[in-house]
Coordinates of C-alpha atoms in Angstrom, one line a residue:
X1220 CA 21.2 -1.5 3.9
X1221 CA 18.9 -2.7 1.5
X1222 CA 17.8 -5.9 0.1
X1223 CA 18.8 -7.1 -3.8
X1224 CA 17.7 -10.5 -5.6
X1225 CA 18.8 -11.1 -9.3
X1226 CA 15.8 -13.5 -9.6
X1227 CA 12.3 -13.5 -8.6
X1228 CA 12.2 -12.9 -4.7
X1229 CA 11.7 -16.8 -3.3
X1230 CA 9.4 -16.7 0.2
X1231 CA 12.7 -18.0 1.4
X1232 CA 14.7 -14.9 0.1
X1233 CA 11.3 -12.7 1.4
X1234 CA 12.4 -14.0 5.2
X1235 CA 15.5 -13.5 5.1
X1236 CA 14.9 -9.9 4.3
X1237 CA 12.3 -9.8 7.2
X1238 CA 14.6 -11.3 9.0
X1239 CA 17.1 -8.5 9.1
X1240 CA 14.5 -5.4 8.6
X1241 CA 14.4 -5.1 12.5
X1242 CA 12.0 -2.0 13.2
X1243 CA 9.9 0.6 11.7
X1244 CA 12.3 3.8 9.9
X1245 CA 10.3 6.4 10.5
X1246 CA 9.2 8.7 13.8
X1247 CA 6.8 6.9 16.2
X1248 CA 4.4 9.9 15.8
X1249 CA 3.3 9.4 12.5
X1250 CA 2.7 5.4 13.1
X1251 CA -1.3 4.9 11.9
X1252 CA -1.3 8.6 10.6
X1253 CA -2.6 7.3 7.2
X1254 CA -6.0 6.2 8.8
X1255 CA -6.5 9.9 8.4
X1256 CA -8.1 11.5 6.0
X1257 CA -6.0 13.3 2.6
X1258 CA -6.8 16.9 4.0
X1259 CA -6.2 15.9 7.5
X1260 CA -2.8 14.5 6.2
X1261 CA -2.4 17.7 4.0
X1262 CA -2.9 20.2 7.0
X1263 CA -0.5 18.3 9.0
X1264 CA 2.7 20.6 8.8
X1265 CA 5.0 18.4 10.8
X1266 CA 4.8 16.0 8.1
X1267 CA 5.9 18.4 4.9
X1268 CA 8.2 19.8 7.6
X1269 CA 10.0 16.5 8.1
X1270 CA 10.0 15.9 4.2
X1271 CA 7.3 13.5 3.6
X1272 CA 5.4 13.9 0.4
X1273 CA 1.9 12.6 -0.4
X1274 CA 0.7 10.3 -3.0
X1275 CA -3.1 9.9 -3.1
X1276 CA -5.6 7.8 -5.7
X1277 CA -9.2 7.0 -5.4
X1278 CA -10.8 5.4 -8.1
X1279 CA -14.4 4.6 -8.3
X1280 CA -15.0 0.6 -8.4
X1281 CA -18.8 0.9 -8.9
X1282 CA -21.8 0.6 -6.5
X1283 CA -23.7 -1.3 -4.1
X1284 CA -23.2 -3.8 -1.3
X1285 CA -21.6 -6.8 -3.8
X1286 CA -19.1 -4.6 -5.1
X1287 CA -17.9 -3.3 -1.9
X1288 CA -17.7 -6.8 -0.5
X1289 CA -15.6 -7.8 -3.3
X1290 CA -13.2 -5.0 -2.7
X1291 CA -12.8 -5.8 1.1
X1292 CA -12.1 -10.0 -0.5
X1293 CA -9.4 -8.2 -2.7
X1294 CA -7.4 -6.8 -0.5
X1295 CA -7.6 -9.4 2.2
X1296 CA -5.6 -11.7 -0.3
X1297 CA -3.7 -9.0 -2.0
X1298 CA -4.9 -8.5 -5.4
X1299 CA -4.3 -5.3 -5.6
X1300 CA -0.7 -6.6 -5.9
X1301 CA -1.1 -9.0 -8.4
X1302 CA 1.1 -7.4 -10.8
X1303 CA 4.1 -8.9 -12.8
X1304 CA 6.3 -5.8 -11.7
X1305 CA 5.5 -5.9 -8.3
X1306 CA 4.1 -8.3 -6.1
X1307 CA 3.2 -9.4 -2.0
X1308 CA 2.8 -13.4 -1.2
X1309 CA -1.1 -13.2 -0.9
X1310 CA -1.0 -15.7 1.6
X1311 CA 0.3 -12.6 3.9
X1312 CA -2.1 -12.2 6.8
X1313 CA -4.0 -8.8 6.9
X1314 CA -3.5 -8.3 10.4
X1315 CA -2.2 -6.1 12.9
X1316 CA 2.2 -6.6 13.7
X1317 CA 2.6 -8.8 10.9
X1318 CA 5.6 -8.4 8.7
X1319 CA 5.8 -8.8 4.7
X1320 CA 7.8 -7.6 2.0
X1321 CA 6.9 -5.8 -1.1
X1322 CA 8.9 -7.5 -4.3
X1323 CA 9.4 -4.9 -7.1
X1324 CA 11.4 -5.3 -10.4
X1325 CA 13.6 -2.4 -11.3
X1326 CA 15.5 -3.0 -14.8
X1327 CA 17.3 -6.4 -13.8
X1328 CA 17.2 -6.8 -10.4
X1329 CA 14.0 -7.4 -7.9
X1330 CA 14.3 -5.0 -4.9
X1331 CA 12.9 -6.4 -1.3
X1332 CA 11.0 -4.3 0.6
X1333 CA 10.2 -4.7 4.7
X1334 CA 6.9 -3.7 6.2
X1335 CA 4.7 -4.3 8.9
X1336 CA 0.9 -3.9 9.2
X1337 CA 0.5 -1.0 11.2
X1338 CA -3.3 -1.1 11.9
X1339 CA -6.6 -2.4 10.2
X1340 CA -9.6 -0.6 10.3
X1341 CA -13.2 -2.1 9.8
X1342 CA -16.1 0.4 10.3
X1343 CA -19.6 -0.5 9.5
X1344 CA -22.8 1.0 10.0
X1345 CA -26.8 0.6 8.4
X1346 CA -27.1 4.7 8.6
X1347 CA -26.6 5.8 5.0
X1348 CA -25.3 2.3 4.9
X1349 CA -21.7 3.8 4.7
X1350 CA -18.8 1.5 5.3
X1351 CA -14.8 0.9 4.7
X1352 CA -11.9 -1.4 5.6
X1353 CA -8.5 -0.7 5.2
X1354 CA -5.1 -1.2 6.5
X1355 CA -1.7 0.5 6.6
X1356 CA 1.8 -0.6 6.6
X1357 CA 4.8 0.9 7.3
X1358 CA 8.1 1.0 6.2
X1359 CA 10.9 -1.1 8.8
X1360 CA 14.6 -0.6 8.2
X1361 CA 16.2 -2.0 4.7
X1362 CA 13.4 -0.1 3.0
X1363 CA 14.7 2.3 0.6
X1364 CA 11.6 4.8 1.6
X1365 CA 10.4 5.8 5.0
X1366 CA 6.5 6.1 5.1
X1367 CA 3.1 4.7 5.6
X1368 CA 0.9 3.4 3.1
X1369 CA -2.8 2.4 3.2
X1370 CA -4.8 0.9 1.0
X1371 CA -9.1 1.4 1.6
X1372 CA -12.5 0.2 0.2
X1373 CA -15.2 2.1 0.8
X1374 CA -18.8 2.5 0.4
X1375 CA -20.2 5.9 0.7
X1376 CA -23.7 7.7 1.6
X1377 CA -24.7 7.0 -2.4
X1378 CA -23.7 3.7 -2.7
X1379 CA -20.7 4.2 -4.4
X1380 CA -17.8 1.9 -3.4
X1381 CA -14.6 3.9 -3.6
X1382 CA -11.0 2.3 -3.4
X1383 CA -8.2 4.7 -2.4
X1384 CA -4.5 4.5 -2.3
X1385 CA -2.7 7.5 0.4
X1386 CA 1.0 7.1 1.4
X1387 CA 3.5 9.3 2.5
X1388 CA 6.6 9.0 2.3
X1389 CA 10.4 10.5 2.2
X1390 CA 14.0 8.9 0.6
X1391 CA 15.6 6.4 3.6
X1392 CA 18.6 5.6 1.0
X1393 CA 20.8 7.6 -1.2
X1394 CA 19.4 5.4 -3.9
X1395 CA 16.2 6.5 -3.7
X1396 CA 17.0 10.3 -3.0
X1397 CA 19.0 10.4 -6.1
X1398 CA 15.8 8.8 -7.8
X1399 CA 13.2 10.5 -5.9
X1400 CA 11.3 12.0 -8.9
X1401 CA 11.0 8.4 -10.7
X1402 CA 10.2 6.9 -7.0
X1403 CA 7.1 9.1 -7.4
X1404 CA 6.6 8.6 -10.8
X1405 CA 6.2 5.0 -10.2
X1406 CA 4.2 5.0 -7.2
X1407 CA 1.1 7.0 -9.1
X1408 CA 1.7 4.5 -11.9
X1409 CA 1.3 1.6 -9.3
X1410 CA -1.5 3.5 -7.8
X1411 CA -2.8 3.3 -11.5
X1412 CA -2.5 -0.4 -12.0
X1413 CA -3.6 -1.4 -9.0
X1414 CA -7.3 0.0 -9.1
X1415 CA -7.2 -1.7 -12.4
X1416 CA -6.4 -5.2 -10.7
X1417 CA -9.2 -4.5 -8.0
X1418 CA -11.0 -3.4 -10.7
X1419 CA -10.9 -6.5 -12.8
X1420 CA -11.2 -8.5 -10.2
X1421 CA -14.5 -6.8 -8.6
X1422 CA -16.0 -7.6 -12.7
X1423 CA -14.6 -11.4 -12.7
X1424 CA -16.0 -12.1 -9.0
X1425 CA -20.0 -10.3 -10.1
X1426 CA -22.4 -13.4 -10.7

């Protein structure tokens, strides 16, 4: 199963693909895993053992408290999806249990992909004035991966406000087995794009 629409996904077409998604396609154990760190995720062997491979960006969107605030605005209304190619309704909830789909053009027709928000995490703290909030979503059945995404803001010991991109993930369809390499090809090339959308938006939003 997995969801097909010749035109631009309608939120209509998006709920109906919701709809029949029904619940998450990958072992219970691994549900919020991405709130990990990279090298806590890469010394996990369960997870290479099961066939998940990780994908990992962080990109540096500048410094200071404005910056960082920005980013955490961003991804609240999804413009780090604000992409022609690929694309989330940004009046999508960031919130705990809720369900979306992620819209993607591939040649000529749009592919519908179920999720749900698996957690959102908000840390904040005035020692070395580091911070981060971030969320992950997980894949539901009628995706054609099985994995967890998160995307993160974060402002370090320096400063520096970091936003990172760390999935893992595994075919859940023969389409995407047969495809796996350009699955990962264009996941680091979404990865790419989108710090460039939070990127440009961080610089339009500075007064």
């Amino acid at each position: 199963m997995f969801f097909l629409s010749w035109g631009r996904p309608s939120p209509q077409d998006q709920k109906a693909c919701i709809n029949k998604a029904g619940t998450f396609n990958y072992d219970d154990k691994y549900k919020g895993a991405t709130a990990k760190s990279l090298s806590s995720l890469k010394a996990d062997e369960g997870l290479s053992k099961d066939g998940f491979l990780l994908n990992n960006a962080r990109v540096l969107m500048g410094s200071g408290v404005e910056t960082f605030e920005k980013g955490k605005s961003a991804l609240r209304s999804w413009r780090h999806f604000g992409l022609n190619w690929a694309f989330v309704d940004p009046k999508t909830p960031v919130q705990q249990g809720v369900t979306f789909c992620v819209c993607v053009k591939e040649f000529l027709p749009w592919v519908m992909m179920p999720l749900q928000i698996a957690y959102v995490n908000e840390t904040s703290t005035t020692k070395n004035r580091v911070a981060s909030f971030g969320f992950g979503s997980g894949t539901l059945n009628g995706h054609l991966l099985a994995g967890e995404e998160r995307f993160s803001i974060e402002i370090d010991e320096n400063n520096q406000v970091w936003y990172e991109v760390l999935s893992f993930s595994k075919p859940a369809h023969i389409l995407s087995f047969v495809g796996y390499p350009y699955v990962m090809l264009r996941q680091k090339y979404f990865a790419h794009e989108s710090a460039k959308l939070m990127q440009k938006h961080i610089n339009s939003s500075k007064s």
